[in-house]
Amino acid sequence: MSTAAARAAAARVAGLREQLARHDHRYYVLDDPEVPDSEYDRLMRELRELEAAHPELLSADSPTQRVSGAPNAEFDEVRHGVPMLSLDNAFADTDVVEFDRRVRERLGTEAEVEYCAEPKLDGLAVSVRYERGVYVRAATRGDGTVGEDVSANVRTIRAIPLRLTGAAPEAIEIRGEVYMPFAAFRRLNTEAAAAGEKLFVNPRNAAAGALRQLDPAVTAKRSLAVYFYASGEWRGGAEPDTQQELLAQFNAWGLRTNPETRVVAGVAGCLEYYHSLAARRETLKYQIDGVVYKVNRRADQEALGQVSRAPRWAVAHKFPADEALTTLRDVEFQVGRTGVLTPVARLEPVMVGGATVTNATLHNMDEIERKDLRIGDTVVIRRAGDVIPELVRSLPERRPPGARSIELPAACPVCGSAVVREEGEAAARCSGGFVCAAQRKEALRHFASRRALDIEGMGEKLIDQLVERAMIATPADLYDLKLEPLAALDRMGEKSAANVLAALERSKRTTLPRFLHALGIRDVGEATAAALAAHFGTFAALRAASPGQILEVQDVGPVIAAHLHAFFAAPANWEIIERLLAAGLNWPEGPPAVRAVGALDGVTVVLTGTLASMTREQAGAALQALGAKLGASVSKRTDYVVAGAEAGSKLKRAVELGIPVLDESGLEQLLRGERPAA
Ligand code: D41
């Protein structure tokens, strides 16, 4: 091998050791990992491979040469009677086939080996020591030889008996996994969020945090649980002959073991167990990250022995990682049907949870700011079950020098209209309305809706078809529709098509408030439309108004004024409006209100019956905009009753009490701020 290649390998090995040491410290000592486990595993695998290829680089202080972790200074050290071994990992089914082949080779058998298969809990390994059946101590795994004394905390776990049931050995160490069930984890994070504290990333970290509490009373509240799966030192009495019998003995002593454990035949049995558990993974009440296969017979286990702290008779078959690191290549903005712009992360493709992920939604600009994302960042992607991939966070410590910040575009990526983002609102929106292809269907549906132009029969399904077949793009196109092509659509026919055309014809005679509302200008609802119509009197006056003049309208603030101004400033909107007017849309117009604001202060009006020019809600909103009060019933204090068609008891009562009764022309006078005589 060339010296250059050897130097490169040595440099890479040193770099990997440094990174792994830092990750160990963050993970085991600080409980605050910087990278997902899968990334750690990847680095460790690369280091092992390099060391295998270059044995001259091996050293005693390599992270591959010890199991891991440094004891937390706060707790006393405990030396395990028998070291706690670690597990080798298998990722692919073929890794398990290899494992089984090595086992049978060493045992010198062609026959199927019996394995004990268990879920691999994502918790913390502990060793609990009983002497003459009495709980004496509990320790974390630590580096496998020396762990931390967590006796006081583990004691608080209700599932751990303080005395074993029945006859017990003189001394025994029992190993298992302490974990936090999902329910307890969610509860803990809900409480932490309410208290404004930092949330735990996953149940494993939460369990680690709970075990490391200096005050056992805090641990006791954290609802930890445990499953036992192995023994360490065993002094006095005979050890069971199989893993299965060992677990049965644990149960007899009152110790929990995982009920999902099965004895399976050969590698086929192992893989079948793995895939069936993987399919049920979401239904378990606790987090698992794979399964563990153990040669069932203890005599076989002893014959197989161990290599560098890991038994040759067991292997952890991991589920595909559900978190992974990748690069944020770009952020694009998608426009939804209501015009909301949603940022979408474009990622360097990465395998997460068994699927390739290339995109992740980012919801809104606030989230981008909160997560401090830049294009070029290394990011953590998580995929839980079948759900949509999530961008968890970025790793600012890995940010490349050229990383670009992410800006909200000024123009809509679909139609080029201005993008607006209101103060205090997370969502940014395209102001294009009909002009924007992304918003077309929604804008048309609104235009035709009952409270707008009320085009009967022009429902969502019909609009979908018309837009999809490019028969219409804007409301102006509605009035160009012809009978034959309409009749040819799904669920239509001659009669329905004729009905729709008749409804379109009827809708041309409308009111100014309805028309303004129908345009779908952001935040211009019925009440605002009515107030605008009452204030300006004519559409021409409104369209010519400056933002300052629009601000004079009651209840219209700078945001709505800006939306209106932007809408009327867009030539595309103008073209639509001109075409609608040319098609014959019309409404009664009055002169602009003389002294609109407060003109009806102190005036109480009761509305009754059906009005022809606007809905009662629109009329009420417009009256209120001028300062009038709306009465629910007619009394001596009522100043006017406005009576539309089919007015009933309220009209009768007004006549009885001698209250002035107005028709629609009287209402128009009121809306101009006048006080008509009956
Ligand atoms: O559920 C687990 N996390 C689990 C861990 C398990 N079910 N079995 C395990 N068996 C062992 C051996 C075979 C070495 C006794 C283990 C672990 N070890 C283990 N946990 C942490 C490091 C090793």
XYZ file of C-alpha atoms and ligand atoms in Angstrom:
701
model
C 0.000 0.000 0.000
C 1.216 3.497 -0.788
C 2.327 5.673 2.098
C -0.092 8.382 0.967
C -3.041 5.980 1.362
C -1.747 4.843 4.759
C -1.430 8.466 5.911
C -4.994 9.188 4.728
C -6.304 6.161 6.640
C -4.450 7.211 9.812
C -5.875 10.726 9.579
C -9.410 9.404 9.043
C -9.092 6.992 11.999
C -7.948 9.837 14.266
C -10.829 12.026 13.074
C -13.395 9.281 13.660
C -12.083 8.584 17.184
C -12.314 12.243 18.069
C -15.894 12.504 16.768
C -16.989 9.315 18.515
C -15.467 10.443 21.813
C -17.379 13.712 21.574
C -20.646 11.907 20.769
C -20.096 9.486 23.692
C -19.685 12.395 26.046
C -22.816 14.167 24.795
C -24.832 10.927 24.857
C -23.737 9.231 28.054
C -22.542 12.030 30.275
C -24.662 15.001 29.217
C -27.779 13.085 28.084
C -27.904 15.474 25.153
C -26.902 13.667 21.951
C -25.897 15.774 18.986
C -26.548 13.154 16.279
C -29.028 10.284 15.842
C -27.918 6.791 16.852
C -27.790 5.757 13.204
C -25.125 8.357 12.515
C -23.120 7.222 15.551
C -23.428 3.604 14.374
C -22.235 4.613 10.916
C -19.106 6.318 12.296
C -18.370 3.338 14.560
C -18.767 0.913 11.672
C -16.415 2.944 9.500
C -13.813 3.022 12.281
C -14.084 -0.758 12.845
C -13.629 -1.404 9.140
C -10.607 0.895 8.923
C -9.023 -0.706 11.988
C -9.627 -4.166 10.531
C -7.954 -3.119 7.274
C -5.069 -1.357 9.059
C -4.352 -3.372 12.251
C -1.243 -1.233 12.849
C -3.582 1.666 13.676
C -5.375 -0.167 16.524
C -4.839 1.317 19.972
C -6.151 0.574 23.458
C -7.895 3.933 23.706
C -9.952 3.511 20.521
C -13.707 3.747 21.107
C -13.963 0.302 19.487
C -11.960 -1.173 22.370
C -14.295 -0.375 25.185
C -17.978 -0.611 25.448
C -18.653 3.054 26.202
C -19.397 5.789 28.663
C -17.766 7.451 31.632
C -19.535 7.283 35.007
C -21.297 10.449 36.056
C -19.233 12.116 38.801
C -22.325 12.575 40.971
C -22.875 8.853 41.610
C -20.653 6.301 43.311
C -18.968 3.728 41.119
C -20.031 0.102 41.212
C -17.907 -2.724 39.874
C -20.112 -5.383 38.310
C -19.538 -8.911 39.710
C -19.511 -10.156 36.104
C -19.059 -7.637 33.259
C -22.159 -6.523 31.385
C -21.581 -7.474 27.790
C -22.609 -5.504 24.744
C -24.443 -6.734 21.673
C -23.266 -6.902 18.099
C -25.650 -5.388 15.597
C -27.231 -6.896 12.507
C -29.038 -4.635 10.049
C -29.945 -6.722 7.005
C -31.553 -10.176 7.031
C -28.345 -11.464 5.444
C -26.398 -10.319 8.534
C -28.616 -12.639 10.596
C -28.077 -15.503 8.158
C -24.327 -14.953 8.610
C -24.677 -14.892 12.398
C -26.595 -18.189 12.376
C -24.051 -19.744 9.997
C -21.167 -18.798 12.356
C -23.078 -20.167 15.366
C -23.687 -23.551 13.684
C -20.134 -23.704 12.392
C -18.702 -23.175 15.894
C -21.141 -25.618 17.444
C -20.307 -28.088 14.664
C -23.933 -28.720 13.770
C -25.961 -28.740 10.571
C -29.207 -28.832 12.540
C -31.423 -25.835 13.252
C -30.392 -23.989 16.400
C -33.054 -22.967 18.896
C -33.062 -19.226 19.562
C -34.815 -17.122 22.151
C -36.076 -13.972 20.410
C -36.952 -10.845 22.400
C -37.893 -7.255 21.575
C -34.925 -4.910 21.956
C -36.141 -2.171 24.260
C -34.828 1.315 23.736
C -34.019 2.048 27.363
C -31.079 1.795 29.743
C -29.370 -1.421 30.769
C -29.133 -1.879 34.529
C -27.912 -4.594 36.855
C -29.840 -5.229 40.052
C -28.155 -7.180 42.833
C -30.067 -9.360 45.302
C -28.368 -11.036 48.277
C -30.284 -13.886 49.911
C -33.315 -12.620 47.978
C -33.065 -9.022 49.212
C -32.520 -6.000 46.947
C -29.117 -4.548 47.787
C -27.964 -2.470 44.846
C -28.628 -1.336 41.318
C -26.096 -0.011 38.854
C -26.105 1.372 35.341
C -24.086 -0.461 32.766
C -21.441 2.265 32.511
C -18.514 0.919 30.512
C -19.614 -2.660 31.164
C -17.163 -3.192 34.024
C -17.873 -0.193 36.240
C -21.250 1.542 36.365
C -22.984 4.133 38.520
C -24.754 3.334 41.747
C -28.402 4.184 41.108
C -29.768 1.995 43.942
C -31.910 4.731 45.477
C -33.494 5.650 42.159
C -34.062 2.123 40.832
C -35.654 1.245 44.152
C -38.463 3.653 43.301
C -39.464 1.601 40.248
C -42.561 -0.205 41.384
C -41.951 -3.174 39.101
C -38.741 -4.033 40.932
C -39.352 -6.224 44.007
C -37.353 -5.399 47.104
C -37.389 -9.099 47.983
C -37.546 -12.045 45.579
C -40.369 -14.544 45.954
C -39.361 -18.107 46.922
C -35.905 -19.592 47.285
C -33.123 -17.332 45.992
C -29.352 -17.755 45.510
C -26.864 -16.355 47.984
C -26.111 -13.498 45.579
C -27.344 -12.755 42.078
C -27.063 -9.907 39.591
C -30.064 -9.582 37.331
C -29.802 -7.531 34.156
C -32.547 -5.771 32.355
C -33.629 -2.660 30.582
C -35.204 0.286 32.392
C -37.529 2.199 30.043
C -40.234 4.822 29.995
C -43.549 3.752 28.425
C -44.866 6.106 25.693
C -47.795 7.225 27.870
C -45.489 8.350 30.687
C -43.177 10.003 28.165
C -46.001 12.014 26.617
C -47.272 13.036 30.050
C -43.803 14.141 31.101
C -43.306 16.250 27.975
C -46.748 17.828 28.312
C -45.850 18.863 31.854
C -42.419 20.082 30.766
C -44.001 22.161 27.994
C -46.512 23.682 30.428
C -43.671 24.601 32.792
C -41.675 26.084 29.910
C -38.915 23.508 30.371
C -36.834 21.723 27.769
C -38.577 18.712 26.180
C -37.042 15.236 26.045
C -36.131 14.060 22.546
C -37.283 10.455 23.076
C -38.323 8.023 25.833
C -34.761 6.724 26.152
C -33.363 10.123 27.065
C -36.287 10.733 29.392
C -35.597 7.412 31.160
C -31.895 8.258 31.411
C -32.758 11.647 32.883
C -35.073 10.031 35.410
C -32.426 7.484 36.507
C -29.816 10.203 36.935
C -31.929 12.303 39.292
C -30.153 13.194 42.504
C -33.498 13.171 44.293
C -35.157 9.708 44.147
C -38.536 11.340 44.803
C -38.306 12.871 41.328
C -37.457 9.479 39.782
C -40.456 7.969 41.548
C -42.807 10.333 39.713
C -41.468 9.443 36.288
C -43.291 6.085 35.866
C -40.292 4.032 34.810
C -40.707 0.345 34.016
C -38.330 -2.586 33.550
C -37.973 -5.923 31.750
C -35.248 -8.349 32.816
C -33.372 -10.571 30.350
C -30.059 -11.841 31.716
C -28.122 -12.784 34.818
C -24.644 -11.685 35.867
C -22.905 -13.025 38.913
C -24.773 -16.093 40.279
C -23.520 -17.401 43.643
C -25.208 -20.508 45.081
C -27.898 -22.631 43.466
C -28.018 -24.016 39.942
C -28.374 -21.803 36.894
C -31.195 -22.722 34.472
C -30.231 -24.634 31.316
C -31.832 -22.299 28.788
C -32.616 -18.605 28.306
C -36.291 -19.565 28.301
C -36.012 -21.262 31.701
C -33.987 -18.339 33.036
C -36.845 -15.980 32.173
C -39.331 -18.391 33.779
C -37.207 -18.384 36.941
C -37.224 -14.545 36.909
C -41.006 -14.603 36.707
C -41.149 -17.043 39.609
C -39.090 -14.588 41.669
C -41.514 -11.805 40.789
C -39.378 -10.106 38.155
C -40.904 -8.778 34.926
C -39.871 -10.281 31.615
C -41.127 -9.258 28.204
C -44.268 -11.249 27.273
C -43.394 -10.884 23.561
C -40.430 -13.245 24.009
C -40.591 -16.441 21.893
C -38.448 -19.507 21.355
C -37.987 -19.883 17.580
C -36.401 -22.515 15.330
C -33.356 -21.561 13.268
C -32.687 -18.438 11.253
C -36.060 -18.724 9.485
C -37.816 -18.530 12.847
C -35.707 -15.502 13.817
C -36.557 -13.586 10.648
C -40.231 -14.446 10.855
C -40.289 -13.138 14.436
C -38.455 -9.973 13.385
C -40.814 -9.106 10.536
C -43.969 -9.856 12.465
C -42.804 -7.728 15.409
C -41.741 -4.912 13.056
C -45.272 -4.881 11.645
C -46.754 -4.587 15.144
C -44.173 -2.141 16.430
C -46.564 0.830 16.562
C -49.003 -1.083 18.759
C -46.484 -1.633 21.568
C -46.694 0.636 24.601
C -42.930 1.228 24.635
C -40.192 2.054 22.176
C -38.131 -0.754 20.681
C -35.340 -0.426 18.146
C -35.027 -4.033 17.027
C -35.025 -7.581 18.326
C -32.371 -9.677 20.116
C -31.718 -13.319 19.207
C -29.997 -15.466 21.836
C -28.896 -19.069 21.471
C -31.348 -20.713 23.855
C -29.179 -23.452 25.470
C -26.691 -22.258 28.090
C -24.262 -25.087 27.272
C -24.158 -23.803 23.680
C -23.715 -20.227 24.910
C -20.698 -21.313 26.966
C -19.270 -23.228 24.030
C -19.573 -20.158 21.818
C -18.036 -17.727 24.320
C -17.379 -14.077 23.566
C -15.165 -11.745 21.553
C -14.115 -8.396 22.990
C -17.055 -7.918 25.369
C -19.797 -9.152 23.023
C -21.161 -12.699 23.238
C -20.890 -14.828 20.074
C -24.246 -16.358 21.004
C -26.420 -13.227 20.697
C -27.059 -10.488 18.172
C -29.266 -7.387 18.015
C -31.203 -7.180 14.746
C -31.975 -3.480 14.442
C -34.997 -1.933 12.756
C -34.136 0.503 9.986
C -33.130 3.845 11.484
C -36.002 6.283 11.725
C -33.721 9.256 12.039
C -30.970 10.167 9.644
C -28.755 13.065 8.682
C -28.821 14.736 5.309
C -28.248 18.076 3.610
C -30.865 20.750 3.116
C -30.432 21.492 -0.589
C -33.127 24.113 -1.035
C -36.429 25.409 0.271
C -39.275 25.852 -2.194
C -42.666 27.383 -1.570
C -45.910 25.617 -2.461
C -49.142 27.565 -2.832
C -52.253 26.011 -1.334
C -55.841 26.520 -2.443
C -56.343 29.384 -0.007
C -53.152 31.063 -1.199
C -51.073 30.097 1.834
C -47.402 29.605 0.968
C -45.913 26.515 2.594
C -42.136 26.094 2.634
C -40.969 22.620 1.602
C -37.461 21.365 2.322
C -35.703 19.763 -0.653
C -33.249 17.255 0.749
C -30.295 15.238 -0.426
C -32.109 11.845 -0.693
C -31.636 9.771 2.461
C -32.968 6.430 3.771
C -35.088 6.922 6.886
C -37.252 4.249 8.456
C -36.918 2.067 5.388
C -37.915 4.713 2.819
C -36.038 7.271 0.761
C -36.906 10.774 1.829
C -36.339 13.770 -0.458
C -38.823 16.349 0.887
C -40.120 17.480 4.253
C -42.678 20.152 5.040
C -41.592 23.117 7.139
C -45.101 24.553 7.786
C -44.223 28.265 7.877
C -41.497 30.887 8.161
C -41.688 30.932 11.967
C -40.659 27.294 12.041
C -37.703 28.026 9.756
C -36.623 30.817 12.088
C -37.168 28.728 15.221
C -35.088 25.874 13.793
C -32.505 28.356 12.508
C -32.268 26.655 9.109
C -29.930 27.651 6.299
C -29.630 26.123 2.853
C -26.576 23.846 2.958
C -27.171 22.864 6.607
C -26.883 19.310 7.840
C -30.324 18.412 9.188
C -31.902 15.564 11.185
C -34.807 13.868 9.391
C -37.230 11.699 11.369
C -39.877 9.341 10.127
C -42.143 7.740 12.721
C -44.117 4.807 11.368
C -45.726 5.689 8.069
C -46.098 9.361 8.840
C -44.760 12.231 6.792
C -41.060 12.851 7.293
C -40.195 15.624 9.656
C -37.191 17.916 9.676
C -36.278 17.812 13.363
C -33.427 20.306 13.573
C -30.245 21.502 11.969
C -26.717 20.992 13.249
C -25.355 24.546 13.294
C -21.949 23.184 14.314
C -21.750 21.595 10.861
C -22.878 24.634 8.922
C -20.744 25.166 5.801
C -19.337 28.670 5.233
C -21.548 29.305 2.207
C -24.854 28.423 3.907
C -27.635 30.699 2.658
C -30.479 32.032 4.757
C -34.042 31.295 3.641
C -36.164 34.215 2.475
C -39.885 34.376 1.924
C -40.309 35.154 -1.793
C -41.760 38.587 -2.581
C -43.706 37.156 -5.521
C -45.915 34.040 -5.666
C -44.004 31.175 -7.349
C -47.174 30.145 -9.196
C -48.549 33.454 -10.513
C -46.039 36.170 -9.612
C -48.514 38.210 -7.552
C -47.282 39.913 -4.395
C -46.881 37.735 -1.293
C -48.184 39.265 1.919
C -47.490 38.232 5.462
C -49.455 39.913 8.169
C -47.971 41.121 11.382
C -48.281 38.435 14.039
C -49.453 35.771 11.557
C -47.425 32.685 10.777
C -48.869 32.210 7.288
C -47.726 34.088 4.210
C -50.201 34.341 1.349
C -50.295 34.956 -2.353
C -52.483 37.985 -3.059
C -53.296 36.722 -6.569
C -56.735 35.273 -5.949
C -58.280 34.208 -9.296
C -55.069 35.019 -11.083
C -53.227 32.287 -9.209
C -53.769 28.829 -10.683
C -53.211 27.301 -7.250
C -56.138 29.256 -5.796
C -58.445 29.173 -8.787
C -60.918 26.515 -7.678
C -61.266 27.941 -4.196
C -61.706 31.510 -5.508
C -64.352 30.348 -8.000
C -66.182 28.332 -5.374
C -66.318 31.430 -3.189
C -67.477 33.647 -6.073
C -70.420 31.340 -6.803
C -71.319 30.682 -3.166
C -74.675 31.569 -1.655
C -73.473 34.600 0.308
C -71.605 35.927 -2.740
C -73.094 35.819 -6.266
C -75.302 32.856 -5.324
C -75.027 30.911 -8.596
C -77.254 27.907 -8.002
C -75.856 24.580 -9.250
C -72.292 25.939 -9.555
C -70.914 23.674 -6.833
C -67.475 22.344 -6.014
C -67.681 19.267 -8.286
C -68.753 21.279 -11.309
C -66.057 23.904 -10.704
C -63.428 21.161 -10.385
C -64.422 19.752 -13.770
C -64.549 23.147 -15.453
C -61.105 24.131 -14.162
C -59.532 20.750 -14.874
C -60.777 20.865 -18.471
C -59.534 24.437 -18.784
C -63.059 25.624 -19.602
C -62.797 28.370 -17.014
C -59.968 30.089 -15.152
C -61.606 33.176 -13.682
C -65.191 34.177 -12.807
C -65.383 36.201 -15.991
C -65.151 32.940 -17.958
C -68.283 31.659 -16.188
C -70.439 34.059 -18.170
C -68.990 32.796 -21.476
C -70.069 29.182 -20.817
C -72.219 27.586 -23.512
C -74.924 24.935 -23.230
C -73.362 22.111 -25.235
C -69.951 21.796 -23.601
C -71.619 22.195 -20.188
C -74.111 19.429 -20.951
C -71.254 17.109 -21.959
C -69.683 17.168 -18.471
C -69.975 14.322 -15.944
C -73.255 14.295 -14.028
C -74.670 17.098 -16.207
C -76.937 16.746 -19.265
C -79.096 19.259 -21.135
C -81.458 20.078 -18.311
C -78.847 20.688 -15.606
C -76.745 22.711 -18.033
C -79.723 24.894 -18.895
C -80.424 25.378 -15.180
C -76.847 26.450 -14.546
C -76.987 28.951 -17.431
C -80.242 30.370 -16.069
C -78.683 30.698 -12.617
C -75.696 32.489 -14.153
C -78.071 34.863 -15.894
C -79.961 35.557 -12.633
C -76.722 36.161 -10.746
C -75.914 39.145 -12.969
C -78.407 41.268 -11.064
C -76.726 41.606 -7.720
C -75.709 44.162 -5.088
C -72.483 46.059 -4.598
C -71.768 44.403 -1.209
C -72.301 40.938 -2.696
C -70.077 41.736 -5.660
C -67.270 43.074 -3.431
C -67.537 40.049 -1.172
C -67.506 37.701 -4.194
C -64.181 39.089 -5.399
C -62.566 37.239 -2.497
C -60.236 40.055 -1.540
C -58.366 38.941 1.554
C -60.195 39.879 4.777
C -63.010 41.578 2.883
C -65.950 39.610 4.240
C -69.630 40.477 4.146
C -69.505 43.147 6.823
C -66.512 44.942 5.334
C -68.019 44.720 1.851
C -71.241 46.275 3.151
C -69.351 49.040 4.942
C -67.296 49.783 1.821
C -70.401 49.867 -0.364
C -72.201 52.156 2.078
C -69.223 54.476 2.356
C -68.363 54.850 -1.311
C -71.817 54.340 -2.782
C -70.458 53.306 -6.180
C -67.920 50.812 -7.385
C -66.192 53.533 -9.412
C -65.641 55.606 -6.250
C -64.158 52.609 -4.409
C -61.837 51.599 -7.253
C -60.528 55.171 -7.478
C -59.959 55.472 -3.727
C -56.482 55.853 -2.274
C -55.472 53.663 0.707
C -55.889 56.766 2.869
C -59.467 57.246 1.701
C -60.224 53.552 2.234
C -58.960 53.918 5.818
C -61.747 56.420 6.499
C -64.301 53.594 6.276
C -65.582 52.411 9.647
C -63.805 49.232 10.858
C -61.364 49.182 7.951
C -57.784 49.157 9.174
C -54.469 49.463 7.363
C -54.255 45.716 6.643
C -57.563 45.564 4.754
C -56.794 48.875 3.050
C -53.500 47.393 1.833
C -55.219 44.211 0.590
C -57.823 46.230 -1.317
C -55.232 48.490 -2.804
C -53.062 45.519 -3.887
C -56.092 43.788 -5.413
C -57.131 46.775 -7.486
C -53.536 47.490 -8.456
C -53.174 44.136 -10.245
C -53.976 44.514 -13.981
C -55.140 40.887 -14.141
C -57.879 41.655 -11.613
C -58.884 44.666 -13.617
C -59.320 42.638 -16.738
C -61.591 40.221 -14.886
C -63.707 43.010 -13.448
C -64.044 44.760 -16.837
C -65.164 41.494 -18.428
C -67.707 40.870 -15.654
C -69.170 44.334 -16.194
C -69.197 43.783 -19.942
C -71.042 40.469 -19.377
C -73.800 42.485 -17.752
C -73.194 42.269 -13.999
C -75.029 45.148 -12.402
C -76.299 46.456 -9.085
C -78.138 49.491 -7.757
C -75.760 52.291 -6.826
C -76.282 55.305 -4.607
C -74.292 58.434 -3.966
C -71.423 58.040 -1.522
C -72.221 58.451 2.159
C -71.879 62.080 3.133
C -70.864 61.738 6.733
C -70.492 58.018 6.951
C -68.601 57.412 10.187
C -70.874 57.738 13.165
C -73.717 59.076 11.016
C -76.171 56.701 12.680
C -74.810 56.927 16.228
C -77.600 56.334 18.714
C -80.050 55.076 16.079
C -81.686 51.676 16.746
C -82.890 49.729 13.699
C -84.803 46.442 13.499
C -84.510 44.469 10.254
C -87.303 42.103 9.225
C -88.414 40.179 6.156
C -86.390 39.353 3.033
C -84.478 42.173 1.355
C -83.964 42.091 -2.396
C -80.718 44.029 -2.653
C -78.706 42.377 0.112
C -78.941 39.856 2.924
C -80.122 40.988 6.351
C -76.609 40.259 7.644
C -75.079 42.570 5.052
C -77.563 45.335 5.770
C -77.031 44.920 9.525
C -73.261 45.043 9.165
C -73.449 48.155 7.016
C -75.777 49.880 9.478
C -73.529 48.995 12.397
C -70.566 50.306 10.439
C -72.285 53.695 10.464
C -72.861 53.535 14.219
C -76.430 52.192 14.326
C -77.537 49.628 16.903
C -79.457 46.561 15.740
C -82.534 45.639 17.752
C -83.751 42.057 17.987
C -87.348 43.067 18.731
C -89.507 46.132 18.175
C -90.078 48.397 21.190
C -90.765 52.048 21.942
C -87.020 52.661 21.811
C -86.796 51.440 18.163
C -86.134 54.302 15.724
C -86.748 52.464 12.433
C -88.045 49.129 11.247
C -86.752 48.087 7.813
C -89.288 45.659 6.319
C -88.520 43.436 3.350
C -90.805 40.923 1.653
C -92.928 38.665 3.870
C -92.306 40.699 7.020
C -94.559 39.410 9.799
C -95.129 40.161 13.493
C -92.348 42.755 13.798
C -93.934 44.841 11.060
C -97.329 44.536 12.782
C -95.853 45.627 16.117
C -94.069 48.620 14.487
C -97.384 49.815 13.041
C -99.072 49.377 16.442
C -96.362 51.415 18.197
C -96.184 54.051 15.437
C -92.494 53.348 14.681
C -91.335 54.541 11.202
C -91.289 51.624 8.732
C -88.805 51.808 5.823
C -88.673 49.917 2.525
C -85.438 49.293 0.624
C -85.122 52.816 -0.670
C -85.477 54.010 2.922
C -82.723 51.576 3.871
C -80.493 53.046 1.158
C -81.113 56.506 2.631
C -80.120 55.171 6.071
C -76.967 53.694 4.587
C -76.061 57.088 3.189
C -76.237 58.404 6.739
C -79.579 60.144 6.266
C -82.507 59.921 8.683
C -85.523 59.377 6.457
C -89.069 60.135 7.527
C -91.335 57.093 7.271
O -34.018 -5.187 25.293
C -32.816 -4.984 25.294
N -32.380 -3.741 25.105
C -31.837 -6.079 25.515
C -30.508 -5.755 25.761
C -32.221 -7.429 25.496
N -33.506 -7.791 25.280
N -31.299 -8.389 25.672
C -29.996 -8.088 25.912
N -29.102 -9.080 26.117
C -27.821 -8.805 26.330
C -26.869 -9.937 26.539
C -27.103 -11.025 25.570
C -25.444 -9.471 26.403
C -27.063 -10.449 27.934
C -29.554 -6.738 25.958
C -28.179 -6.514 26.213
N -27.344 -7.555 26.395
C -27.581 -5.190 26.299
N -28.188 -4.077 26.659
C -27.299 -3.086 26.614
C -26.113 -3.566 26.224
C -26.281 -4.891 26.021
